[in-house]
XYZ file of C-alpha atoms in Angstrom:
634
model
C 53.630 12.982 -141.936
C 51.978 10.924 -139.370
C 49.879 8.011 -139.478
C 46.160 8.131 -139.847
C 43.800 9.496 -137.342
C 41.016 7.140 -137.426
C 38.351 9.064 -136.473
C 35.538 7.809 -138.880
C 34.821 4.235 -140.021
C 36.396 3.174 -143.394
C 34.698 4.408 -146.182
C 32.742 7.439 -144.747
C 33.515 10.745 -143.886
C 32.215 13.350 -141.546
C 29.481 14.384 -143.310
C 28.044 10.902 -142.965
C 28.020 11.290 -139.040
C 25.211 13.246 -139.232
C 23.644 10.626 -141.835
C 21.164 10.847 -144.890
C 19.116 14.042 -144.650
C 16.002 12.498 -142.262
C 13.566 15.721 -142.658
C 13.323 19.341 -144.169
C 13.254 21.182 -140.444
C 9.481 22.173 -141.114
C 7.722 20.377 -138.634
C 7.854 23.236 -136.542
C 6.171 25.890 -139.045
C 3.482 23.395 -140.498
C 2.548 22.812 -136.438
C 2.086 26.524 -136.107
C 0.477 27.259 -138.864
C -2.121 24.620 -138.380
C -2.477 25.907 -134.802
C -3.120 29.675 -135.894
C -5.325 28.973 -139.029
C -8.796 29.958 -138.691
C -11.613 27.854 -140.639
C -11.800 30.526 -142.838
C -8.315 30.724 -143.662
C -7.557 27.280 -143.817
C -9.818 24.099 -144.460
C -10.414 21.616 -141.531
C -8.438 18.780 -144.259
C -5.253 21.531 -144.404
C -4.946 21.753 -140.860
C -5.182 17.803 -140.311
C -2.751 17.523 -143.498
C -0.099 19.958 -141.553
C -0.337 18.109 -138.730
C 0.387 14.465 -139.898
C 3.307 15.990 -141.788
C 4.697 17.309 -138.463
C 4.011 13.711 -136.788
C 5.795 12.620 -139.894
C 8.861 14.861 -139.585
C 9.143 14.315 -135.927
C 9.427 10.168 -136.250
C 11.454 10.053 -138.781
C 13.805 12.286 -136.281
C 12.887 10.016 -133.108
C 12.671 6.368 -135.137
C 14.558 3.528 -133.465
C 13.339 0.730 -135.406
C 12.399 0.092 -138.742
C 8.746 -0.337 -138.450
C 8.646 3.354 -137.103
C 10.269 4.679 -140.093
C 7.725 2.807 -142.096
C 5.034 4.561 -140.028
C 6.654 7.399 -140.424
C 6.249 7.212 -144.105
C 2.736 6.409 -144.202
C 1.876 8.877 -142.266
C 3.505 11.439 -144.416
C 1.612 9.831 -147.596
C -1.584 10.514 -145.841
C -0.380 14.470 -145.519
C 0.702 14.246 -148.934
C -2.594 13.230 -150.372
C -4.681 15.252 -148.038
C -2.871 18.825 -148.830
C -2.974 17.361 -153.016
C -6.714 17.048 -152.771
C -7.118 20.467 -150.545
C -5.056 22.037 -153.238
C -2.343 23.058 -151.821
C 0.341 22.150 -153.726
C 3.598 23.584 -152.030
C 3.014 21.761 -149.010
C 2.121 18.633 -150.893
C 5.180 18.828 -152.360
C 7.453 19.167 -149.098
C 5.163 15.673 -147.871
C 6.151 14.253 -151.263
C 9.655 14.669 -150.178
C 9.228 13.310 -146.861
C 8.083 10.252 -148.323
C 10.946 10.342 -150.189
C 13.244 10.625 -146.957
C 11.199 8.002 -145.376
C 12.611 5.735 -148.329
C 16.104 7.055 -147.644
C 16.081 6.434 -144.439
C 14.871 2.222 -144.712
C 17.095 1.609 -147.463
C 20.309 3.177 -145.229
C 18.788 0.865 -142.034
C 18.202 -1.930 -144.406
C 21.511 -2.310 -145.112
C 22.111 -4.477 -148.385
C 18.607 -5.585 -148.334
C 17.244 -1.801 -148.218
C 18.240 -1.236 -152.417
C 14.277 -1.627 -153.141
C 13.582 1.407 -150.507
C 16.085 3.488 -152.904
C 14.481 2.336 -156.134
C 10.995 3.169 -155.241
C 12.616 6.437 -153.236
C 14.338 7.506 -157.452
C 11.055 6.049 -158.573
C 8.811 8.557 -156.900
C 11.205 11.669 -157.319
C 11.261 10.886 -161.313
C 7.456 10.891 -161.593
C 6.645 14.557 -159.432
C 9.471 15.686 -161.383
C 7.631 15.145 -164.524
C 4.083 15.815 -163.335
C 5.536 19.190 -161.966
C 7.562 20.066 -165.398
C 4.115 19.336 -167.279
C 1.890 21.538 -165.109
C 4.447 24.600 -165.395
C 5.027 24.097 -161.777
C 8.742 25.983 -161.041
C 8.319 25.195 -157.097
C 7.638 21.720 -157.260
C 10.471 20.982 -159.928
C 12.758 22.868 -157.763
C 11.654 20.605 -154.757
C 11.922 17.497 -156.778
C 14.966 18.190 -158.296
C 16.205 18.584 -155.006
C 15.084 15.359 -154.108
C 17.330 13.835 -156.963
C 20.315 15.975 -155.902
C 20.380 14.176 -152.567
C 19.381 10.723 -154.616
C 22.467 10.782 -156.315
C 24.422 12.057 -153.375
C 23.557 8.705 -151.475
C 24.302 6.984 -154.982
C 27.964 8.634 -154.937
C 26.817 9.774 -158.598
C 28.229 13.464 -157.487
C 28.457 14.710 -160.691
C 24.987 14.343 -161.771
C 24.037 14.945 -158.115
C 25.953 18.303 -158.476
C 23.750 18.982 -161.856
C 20.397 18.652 -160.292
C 21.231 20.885 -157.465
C 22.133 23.675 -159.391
C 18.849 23.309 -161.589
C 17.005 23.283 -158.536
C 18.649 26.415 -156.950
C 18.288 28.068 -160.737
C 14.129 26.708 -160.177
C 13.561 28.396 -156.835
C 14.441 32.136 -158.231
C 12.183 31.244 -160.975
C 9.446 30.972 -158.395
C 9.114 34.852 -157.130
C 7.187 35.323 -154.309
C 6.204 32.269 -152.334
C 4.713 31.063 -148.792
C 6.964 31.222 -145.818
C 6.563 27.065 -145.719
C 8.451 27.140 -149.211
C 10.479 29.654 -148.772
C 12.970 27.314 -146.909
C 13.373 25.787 -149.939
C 16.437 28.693 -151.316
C 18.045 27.672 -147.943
C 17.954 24.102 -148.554
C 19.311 23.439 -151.667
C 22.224 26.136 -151.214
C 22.856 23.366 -148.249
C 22.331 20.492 -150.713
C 25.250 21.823 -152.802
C 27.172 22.897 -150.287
C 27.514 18.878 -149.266
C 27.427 17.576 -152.534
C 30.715 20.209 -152.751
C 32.439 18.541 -149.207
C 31.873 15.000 -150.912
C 34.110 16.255 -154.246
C 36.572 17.188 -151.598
C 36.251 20.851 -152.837
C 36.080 22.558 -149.345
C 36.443 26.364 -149.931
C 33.346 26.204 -152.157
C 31.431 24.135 -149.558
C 32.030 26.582 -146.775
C 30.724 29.784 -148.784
C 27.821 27.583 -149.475
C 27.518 27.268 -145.567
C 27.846 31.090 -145.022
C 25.547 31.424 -147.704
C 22.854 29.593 -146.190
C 23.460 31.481 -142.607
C 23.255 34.559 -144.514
C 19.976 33.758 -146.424
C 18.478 32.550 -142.686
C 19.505 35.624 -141.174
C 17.495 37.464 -143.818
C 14.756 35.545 -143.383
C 11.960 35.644 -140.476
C 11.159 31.917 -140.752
C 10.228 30.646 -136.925
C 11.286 27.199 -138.009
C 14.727 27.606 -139.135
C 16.888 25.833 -136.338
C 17.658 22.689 -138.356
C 18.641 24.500 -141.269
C 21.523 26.573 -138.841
C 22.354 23.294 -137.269
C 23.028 21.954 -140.817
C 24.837 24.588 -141.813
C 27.038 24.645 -138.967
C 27.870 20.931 -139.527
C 28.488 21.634 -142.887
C 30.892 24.965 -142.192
C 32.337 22.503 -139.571
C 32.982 19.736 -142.046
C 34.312 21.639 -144.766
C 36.318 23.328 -141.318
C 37.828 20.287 -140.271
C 39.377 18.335 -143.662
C 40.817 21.958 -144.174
C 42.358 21.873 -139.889
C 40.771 25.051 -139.223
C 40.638 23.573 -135.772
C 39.819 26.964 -133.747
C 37.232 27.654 -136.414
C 35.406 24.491 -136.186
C 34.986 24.470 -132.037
C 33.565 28.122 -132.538
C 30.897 27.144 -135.378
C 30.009 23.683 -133.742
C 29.359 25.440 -130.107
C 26.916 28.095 -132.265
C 25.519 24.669 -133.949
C 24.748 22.941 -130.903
C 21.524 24.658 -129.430
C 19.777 24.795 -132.664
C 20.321 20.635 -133.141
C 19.585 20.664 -129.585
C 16.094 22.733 -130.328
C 14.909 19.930 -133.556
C 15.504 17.362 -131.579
C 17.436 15.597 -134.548
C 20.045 13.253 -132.392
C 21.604 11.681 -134.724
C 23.057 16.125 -136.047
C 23.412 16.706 -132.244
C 25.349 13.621 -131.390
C 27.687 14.776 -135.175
C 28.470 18.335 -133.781
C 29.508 17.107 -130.668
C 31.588 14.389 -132.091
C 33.239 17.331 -134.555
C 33.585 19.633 -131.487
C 35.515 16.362 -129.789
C 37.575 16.067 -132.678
C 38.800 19.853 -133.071
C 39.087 20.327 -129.646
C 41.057 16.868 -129.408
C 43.619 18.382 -132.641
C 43.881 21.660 -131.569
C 45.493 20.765 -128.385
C 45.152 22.200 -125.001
C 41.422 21.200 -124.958
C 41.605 17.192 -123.483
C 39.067 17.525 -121.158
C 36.394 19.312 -123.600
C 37.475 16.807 -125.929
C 36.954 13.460 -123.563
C 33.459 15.320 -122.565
C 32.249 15.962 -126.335
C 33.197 12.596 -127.674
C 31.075 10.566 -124.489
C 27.956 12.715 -125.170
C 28.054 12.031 -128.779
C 28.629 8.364 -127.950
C 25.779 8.011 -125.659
C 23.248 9.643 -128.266
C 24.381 7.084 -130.855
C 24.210 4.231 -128.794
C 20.738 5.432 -128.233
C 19.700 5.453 -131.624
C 21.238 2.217 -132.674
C 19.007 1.899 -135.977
C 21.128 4.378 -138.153
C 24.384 5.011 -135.795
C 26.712 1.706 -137.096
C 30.414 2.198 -136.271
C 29.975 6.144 -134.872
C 29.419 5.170 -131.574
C 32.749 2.792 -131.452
C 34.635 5.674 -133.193
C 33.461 8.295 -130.240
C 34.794 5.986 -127.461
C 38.121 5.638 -129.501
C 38.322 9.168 -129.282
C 37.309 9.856 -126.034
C 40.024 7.159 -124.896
C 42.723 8.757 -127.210
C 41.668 12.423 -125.189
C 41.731 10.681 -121.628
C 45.019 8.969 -122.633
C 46.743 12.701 -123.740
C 45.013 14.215 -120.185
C 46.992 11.023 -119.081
C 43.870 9.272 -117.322
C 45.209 6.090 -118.279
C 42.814 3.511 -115.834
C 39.564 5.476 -116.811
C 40.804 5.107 -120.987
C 40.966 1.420 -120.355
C 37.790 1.078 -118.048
C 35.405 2.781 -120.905
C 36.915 0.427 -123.362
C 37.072 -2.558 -121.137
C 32.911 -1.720 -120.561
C 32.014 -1.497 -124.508
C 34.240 -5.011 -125.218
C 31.485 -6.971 -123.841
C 28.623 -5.215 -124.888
C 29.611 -5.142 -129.167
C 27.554 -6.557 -131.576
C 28.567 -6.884 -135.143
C 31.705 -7.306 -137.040
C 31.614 -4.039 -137.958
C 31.455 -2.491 -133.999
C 33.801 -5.247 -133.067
C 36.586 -4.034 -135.263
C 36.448 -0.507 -134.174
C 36.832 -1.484 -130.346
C 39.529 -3.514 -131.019
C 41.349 -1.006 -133.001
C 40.571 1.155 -130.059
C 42.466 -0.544 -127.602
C 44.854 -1.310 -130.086
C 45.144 2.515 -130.430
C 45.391 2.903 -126.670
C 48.156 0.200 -126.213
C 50.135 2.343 -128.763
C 50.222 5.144 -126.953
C 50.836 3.462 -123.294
C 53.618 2.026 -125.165
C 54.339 0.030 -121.581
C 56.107 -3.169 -121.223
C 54.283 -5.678 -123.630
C 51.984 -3.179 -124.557
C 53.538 -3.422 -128.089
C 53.501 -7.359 -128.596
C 49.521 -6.938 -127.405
C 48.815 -4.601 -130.168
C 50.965 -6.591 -132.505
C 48.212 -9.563 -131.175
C 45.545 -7.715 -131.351
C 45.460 -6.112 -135.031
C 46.840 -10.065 -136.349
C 43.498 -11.262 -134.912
C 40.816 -8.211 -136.600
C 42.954 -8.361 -139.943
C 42.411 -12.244 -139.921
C 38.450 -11.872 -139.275
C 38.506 -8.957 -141.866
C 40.086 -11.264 -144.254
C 37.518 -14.351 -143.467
C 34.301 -12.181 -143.662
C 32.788 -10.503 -146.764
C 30.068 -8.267 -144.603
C 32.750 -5.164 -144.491
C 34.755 -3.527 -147.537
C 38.148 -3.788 -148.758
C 38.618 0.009 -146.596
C 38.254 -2.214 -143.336
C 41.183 -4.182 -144.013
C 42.999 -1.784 -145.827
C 42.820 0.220 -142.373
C 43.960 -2.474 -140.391
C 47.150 -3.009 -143.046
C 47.959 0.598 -141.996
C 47.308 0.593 -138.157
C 49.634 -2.776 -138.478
C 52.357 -0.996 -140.161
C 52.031 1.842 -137.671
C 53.118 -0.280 -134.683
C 56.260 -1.561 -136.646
C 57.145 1.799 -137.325
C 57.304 2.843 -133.860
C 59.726 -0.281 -133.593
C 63.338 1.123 -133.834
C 64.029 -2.048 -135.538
C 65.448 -1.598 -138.892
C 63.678 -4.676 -139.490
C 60.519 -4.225 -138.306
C 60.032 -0.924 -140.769
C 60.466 -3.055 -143.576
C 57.798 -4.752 -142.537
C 55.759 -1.489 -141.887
C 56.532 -0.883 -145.248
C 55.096 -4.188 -146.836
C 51.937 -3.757 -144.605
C 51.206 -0.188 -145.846
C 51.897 -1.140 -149.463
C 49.735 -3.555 -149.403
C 46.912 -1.455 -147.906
C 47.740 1.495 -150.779
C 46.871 -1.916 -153.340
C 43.868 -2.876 -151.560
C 42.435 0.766 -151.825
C 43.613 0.733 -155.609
C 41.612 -2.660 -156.162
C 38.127 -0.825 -154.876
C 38.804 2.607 -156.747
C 38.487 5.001 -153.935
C 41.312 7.258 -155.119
C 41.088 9.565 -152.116
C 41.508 6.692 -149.651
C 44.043 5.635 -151.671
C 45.830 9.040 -151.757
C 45.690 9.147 -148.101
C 47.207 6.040 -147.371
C 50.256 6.723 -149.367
C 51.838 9.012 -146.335
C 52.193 5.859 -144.231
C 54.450 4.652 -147.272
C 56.030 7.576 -147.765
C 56.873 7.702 -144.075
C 58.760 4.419 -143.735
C 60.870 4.906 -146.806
C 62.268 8.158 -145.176
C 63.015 6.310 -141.940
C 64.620 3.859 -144.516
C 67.044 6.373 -145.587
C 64.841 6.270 -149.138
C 63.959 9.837 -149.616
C 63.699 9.571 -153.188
C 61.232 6.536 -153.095
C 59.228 8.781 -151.006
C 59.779 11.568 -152.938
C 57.921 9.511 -155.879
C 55.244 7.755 -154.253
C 53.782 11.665 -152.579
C 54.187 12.487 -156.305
C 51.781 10.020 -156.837
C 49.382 11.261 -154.029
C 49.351 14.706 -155.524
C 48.392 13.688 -159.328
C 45.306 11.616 -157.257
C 44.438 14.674 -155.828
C 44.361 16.210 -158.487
C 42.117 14.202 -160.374
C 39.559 14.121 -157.590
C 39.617 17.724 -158.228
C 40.742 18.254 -154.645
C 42.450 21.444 -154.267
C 43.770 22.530 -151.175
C 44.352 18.244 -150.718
C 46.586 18.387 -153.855
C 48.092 21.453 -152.078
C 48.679 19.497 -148.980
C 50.722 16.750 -150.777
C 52.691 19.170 -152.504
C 53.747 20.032 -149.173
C 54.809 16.834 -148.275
C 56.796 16.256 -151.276
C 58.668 19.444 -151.000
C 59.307 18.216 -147.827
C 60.396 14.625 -148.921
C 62.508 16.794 -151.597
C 64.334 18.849 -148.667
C 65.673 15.249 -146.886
C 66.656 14.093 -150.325
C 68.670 16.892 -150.642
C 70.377 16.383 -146.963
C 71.100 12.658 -147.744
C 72.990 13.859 -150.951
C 76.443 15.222 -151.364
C 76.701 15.073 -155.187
C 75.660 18.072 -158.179
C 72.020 17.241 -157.658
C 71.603 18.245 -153.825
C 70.985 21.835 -155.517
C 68.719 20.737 -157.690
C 66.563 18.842 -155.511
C 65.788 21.920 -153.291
C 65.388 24.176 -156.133
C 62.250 21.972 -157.075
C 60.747 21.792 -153.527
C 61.218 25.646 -153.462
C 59.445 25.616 -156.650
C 56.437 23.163 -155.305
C 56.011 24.755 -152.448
C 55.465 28.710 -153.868
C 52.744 26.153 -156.154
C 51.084 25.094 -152.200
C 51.644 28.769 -150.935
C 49.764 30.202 -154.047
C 47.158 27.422 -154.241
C 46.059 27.588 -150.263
C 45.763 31.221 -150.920
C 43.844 30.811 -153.811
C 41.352 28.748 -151.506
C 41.667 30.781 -148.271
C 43.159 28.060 -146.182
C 45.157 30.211 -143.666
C 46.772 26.898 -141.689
C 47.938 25.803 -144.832
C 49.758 28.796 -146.331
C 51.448 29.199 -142.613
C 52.612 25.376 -143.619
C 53.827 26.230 -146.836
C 55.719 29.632 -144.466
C 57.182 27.410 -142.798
C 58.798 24.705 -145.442
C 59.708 27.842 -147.235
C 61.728 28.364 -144.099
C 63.711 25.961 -143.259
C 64.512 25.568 -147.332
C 65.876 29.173 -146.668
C 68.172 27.818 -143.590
C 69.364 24.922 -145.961
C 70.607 27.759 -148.280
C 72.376 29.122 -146.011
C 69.566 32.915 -146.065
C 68.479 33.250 -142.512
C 67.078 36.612 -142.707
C 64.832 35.267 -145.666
C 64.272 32.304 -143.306
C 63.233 34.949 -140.229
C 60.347 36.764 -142.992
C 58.983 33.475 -143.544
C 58.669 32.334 -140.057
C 56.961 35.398 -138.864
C 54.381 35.147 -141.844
C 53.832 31.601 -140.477
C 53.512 32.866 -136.974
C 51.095 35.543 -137.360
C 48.828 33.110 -139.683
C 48.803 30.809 -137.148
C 48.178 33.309 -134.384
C 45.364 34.255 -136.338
C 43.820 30.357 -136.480
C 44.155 29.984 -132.834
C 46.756 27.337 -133.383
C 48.732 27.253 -130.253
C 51.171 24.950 -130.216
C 51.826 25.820 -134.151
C 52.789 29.334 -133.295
C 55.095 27.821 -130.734
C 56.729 26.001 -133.715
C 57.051 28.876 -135.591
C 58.257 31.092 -133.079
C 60.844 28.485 -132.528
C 62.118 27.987 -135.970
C 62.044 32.346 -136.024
C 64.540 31.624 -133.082
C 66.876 29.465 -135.390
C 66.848 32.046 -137.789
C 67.811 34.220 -135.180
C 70.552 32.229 -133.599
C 72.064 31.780 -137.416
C 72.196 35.920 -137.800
C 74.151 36.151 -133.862
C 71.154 37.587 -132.677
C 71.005 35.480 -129.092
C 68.932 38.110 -126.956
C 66.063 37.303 -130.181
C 66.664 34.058 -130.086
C 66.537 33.514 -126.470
C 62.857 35.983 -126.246
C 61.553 33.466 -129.232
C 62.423 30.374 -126.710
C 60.390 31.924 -123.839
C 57.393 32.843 -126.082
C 57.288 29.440 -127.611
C 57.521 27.976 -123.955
C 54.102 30.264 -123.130
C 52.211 29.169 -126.118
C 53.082 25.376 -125.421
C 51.868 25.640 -122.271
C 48.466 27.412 -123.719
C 48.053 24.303 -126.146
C 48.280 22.248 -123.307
C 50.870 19.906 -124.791
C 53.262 18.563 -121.568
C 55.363 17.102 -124.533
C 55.959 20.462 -126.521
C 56.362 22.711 -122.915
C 59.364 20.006 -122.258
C 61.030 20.447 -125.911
C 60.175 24.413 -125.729
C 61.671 24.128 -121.834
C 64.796 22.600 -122.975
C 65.729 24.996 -126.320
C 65.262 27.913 -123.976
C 67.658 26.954 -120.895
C 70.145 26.306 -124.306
C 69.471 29.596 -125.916
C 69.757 30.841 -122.547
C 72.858 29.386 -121.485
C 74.577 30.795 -125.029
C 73.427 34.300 -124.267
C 74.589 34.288 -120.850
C 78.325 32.897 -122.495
C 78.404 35.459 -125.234
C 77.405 38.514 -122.358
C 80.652 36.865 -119.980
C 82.733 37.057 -123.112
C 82.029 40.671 -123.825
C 82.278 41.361 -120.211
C 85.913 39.632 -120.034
C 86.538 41.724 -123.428
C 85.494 44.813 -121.634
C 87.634 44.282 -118.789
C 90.661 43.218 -120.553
């Protein structure tokens, strides 16, 4: 268990990178089909209607201040009521709901002052829902109801959210044949569940949505389909990354890319790139990619100010954290050095100095500690005197404090680490968040092991799991299985009494639970996890060749992911297995492989490890093949 990655601002997630839903995509088809409309075909009031509602589309894309978006809006009011009283009431509808994301869209730049934005926004969705269910109009419920979906999505009423989308997707096969301009509409709301799915944290569910909506695009012929890809390869992405399908992710962001690139929608460019920084960044190997991605995705959010709070500040930190691993240590400090001066807002400000509190971690240089320790005193104090940011700012600070003591190897100072992350798992308590509060318990659950307290530990990831589990979260619940069958494993070392046995007889137990639920949900990188545990429980009872079956599972899941540096891990515990059965010449073959793949993830760190186990296993083979040698002779 590691400390948290902070790779989003507190309280958000991926999926809010990309922010609220700005536009359909449909700017595009409305502009051609106004362009290739004859006067007989369509009336001189159609065409004008189509294109305001592309002008409208394309500001609400392009908007950096306020007053555009309002613009925006009214412009898309004027389409509305021009295509009502032409009588065209599909494409009224999709102007209806751009007036609706015109709403969306002020309230989120508003801020706390934008809550009248999202009144009138629930207001006006209400009211076409009605006046469509009266007129026997299945389309325009649909549409409407779709509008509410996304309504209670920014509302984080999920549930009811959840409802609405699935009456809209059950109100758009009730339509039967209808325009290509609507027919975007089955693509849409398979989308609009598909994120309403990532935001309950289930994540299997929410990529088969994705593939879903690729699959119903591919059928289609519709010429203005490229944001609907791009969204669905942010959402397969998403749903990608909080499952580590690292390998995965880079391949369906890089396919995402040209389509955001083709809407011109920034804000879902400057998200894939930032998820394409982050794989590449976890997967290893990929530094350079991943220092590239994150300072394209920063500039386009620093360009687009209005609706890009705290993203922009989180791209640098990465960026720094992939120059730092590609060891570029002067340009890390530079780029952050540059933004220092130029922040505005508490929010901004807190990010940049977690940043560089972030970088002085991992220089981990003389004084570079006591800086940090500086640093993080001074944002927790101005978190703690302000009431503009939530109780998940300061909650993350408690943690990134208690990871610096931990690194301490000060008995003392990971007691402290220990207060510090308690007292972050109570803040997130106190606001209710109980996935924020599940994954701050690892930090806890970390420095009790270091404290020789495996059984504390043991109890508090106990705790994480039953969170998950109410949240509904499956392959998270899986996860924290994991890593209390793990916690249950060093319990068992530290004992000598009756109940070692019994301790890993449960995490055997818990972890067959993780192997079967990962499976259950598809997650590949977890069930070569769950391999793995199952492993080394196998070396603790003394079965190596049990031990060997489950490393080779591991490896061969893992070779299937992409996962580099994991298959070196595998391949190395395959080699302990090995070593245990007197099978050197194996052993010392699994030490050279796992040196290869090391070197493929790009990991100087791992290579040297890997480097090291094979000139031991090497050294024992070429003993053993003296000693038979000298037995030969003799």
């Amino acid at each position: 268990m590691e400390a948290t990655e902070y790779f989003v601002p507190p309280g958000c997630d991926f999926l809010d990178a990309a922010g609220e839903t700005p536009t359909d995509g449909l700017a595009q088809l409305f502009s051609l089909e106004a362009d290739a409309a004859t006067p007989e075909q369509r009336s001189r009031a159609a065409r004008a209607a189509a294109l305001l509602f592309s002008l409208a589309e394309r500001a609400l894309l392009t908007a950096e201040r306020v007053e555009e978006l309002e613009k925006a809006q009214h412009t898309a009011v004027e389409a509305w009521h021009l295509f009502m009283a032409d009588g065209d009431f599909h494409s009224a509808a999709w102007s209806a709901r751009t007036v609706i994301h015109a709403l969306r869209a002020r309230s989120c730049a508003c801020g706390g002052t934008g809550a009248r934005f999202a009144a009138a926004a629930v207001a006006l969705a209400e009211e076409e829902l009605r006046r469509a269910r009266l007129s026997g109009d299945d389309f325009g419920e649909a549409c409407f109801l779709m509008s509410m979906a996304e309504l209670h999505c920014d509302a984080k009423n999920l549930d009811e959210g959840l409802r609405c989308a699935e009456a809209a997707s059950a109100a758009f096969l009730r339509c039967g044949a209808i325009p290509a301009t609507a027919a975007a509409g089955r693509v849409l709301v398979v989308l609009v569940l598909g994120e309403l799915q990532v935001r309950r944290y289930q994540f299997h569910e929410a990529e088969a949505a994705a593939q879903q909506a690729l699959r119903l695009l591919d059928a289609s012929e519709d010429a203005g389909a490229s944001a609907c890809r791009a969204r669905a390869g942010l959402l397969l992405g998403v749903a990608g990354r909080l499952q580590q399908k690292h390998a995965a992710v880079i391949a369906s962001t890089k396919e995402a890319i040209p389509w955001a690139q083709e809407t011109g929608d920034l804000r879902l460019l400057a998200a894939l790139m930032y998820l394409l920084a982050s794989s590449s960044h976890s997967l290893g190997g990929r530094f350079r990619a991943a220092a590239a991605a994150a300072g394209e995705a920063q500039r386009l959010w620093e360009q687009m100010e209005l609706r890009a709070s705290g993203w922009a500040q989180c791209a640098l930190s990465l960026q720094t954290q992939a120059l730092l691993a590609e060891t570029s240590h002067d340009a890390a400090k530079e780029a952050l050095r540059q933004h220092m001066r130029t922040a505005r807002g508490p929010g901004p400000r807190v990010l940049l100095r977690d940043a560089w509190v972030q970088c002085l971690k991992r220089l981990d240089g003389p004084g570079d500690r006591e800086k940090a320790h500086a640093i993080s005193d001074k944002t927790l104090a101005t978190l703690q005197s302000t009431s503009e940011l939530s109780s998940a700012w300061e909650a993350r600070e408690l943690e990134l404090i208690a990871s610096i003591h931990v690194k301490s190897n000060s008995w003392k100072k990971v007691e402290e680490a220990c207060k510090w992350a308690e007292q972050a798992k109570q803040k997130l308590h106190g606001s209710g968040d109980k996935y924020l509060e599940a994954d701050a318990i690892p930090s806890i659950a970390k420095c009790y092991i270091l404290l020789g307290r495996p059984s504390d530990a043991a109890s508090v990831l106990s705790e994480r799991r039953q969170l998950f589990r109410e949240l509904g979260a499956r392959s998270r619940e899986a996860e924290a299985m994991l890593d209390l069958a793990d916690a249950l494993c060093k319990e068992q070392v530290s004992r000598v009494d009756s109940r070692a046995r019994r301790f890993l007889r449960d995490a055997f137990q818990i972890c067959q639970e993780a192997l079967n639920a990962f499976s259950d949900v598809g997650q590949e990188t977890g069930m070569a996890k769950a391999h793995l545990l199952l492993a080394d429980i196998y070396m603790h009872r003394q079965e190596p060749s049990e031990a060997e079956h489950e490393a080779r599972q591991a490896e061969q899941l893992y070779r299937r992911a992409g996962e580099s540096k994991k298959v070196a891990k595998a391949v190395r515990k395959l080699g302990f297995a090995c070593c245990e059965q007197d099978r050197p010449s194996a052993a010392a073959r699994c030490a050279s492989e796992a040196v290869v793949f090391c070197r493929k993830a790009g990991d100087r760190y791992a290579t040297a490890e890997m480097l090291s186990w094979e000139a031991q296993c090497l050294g024992s083979q070429r003993v053993r093949l003296r000693a038979a040698a000298f037995a030969l002779r003799h």
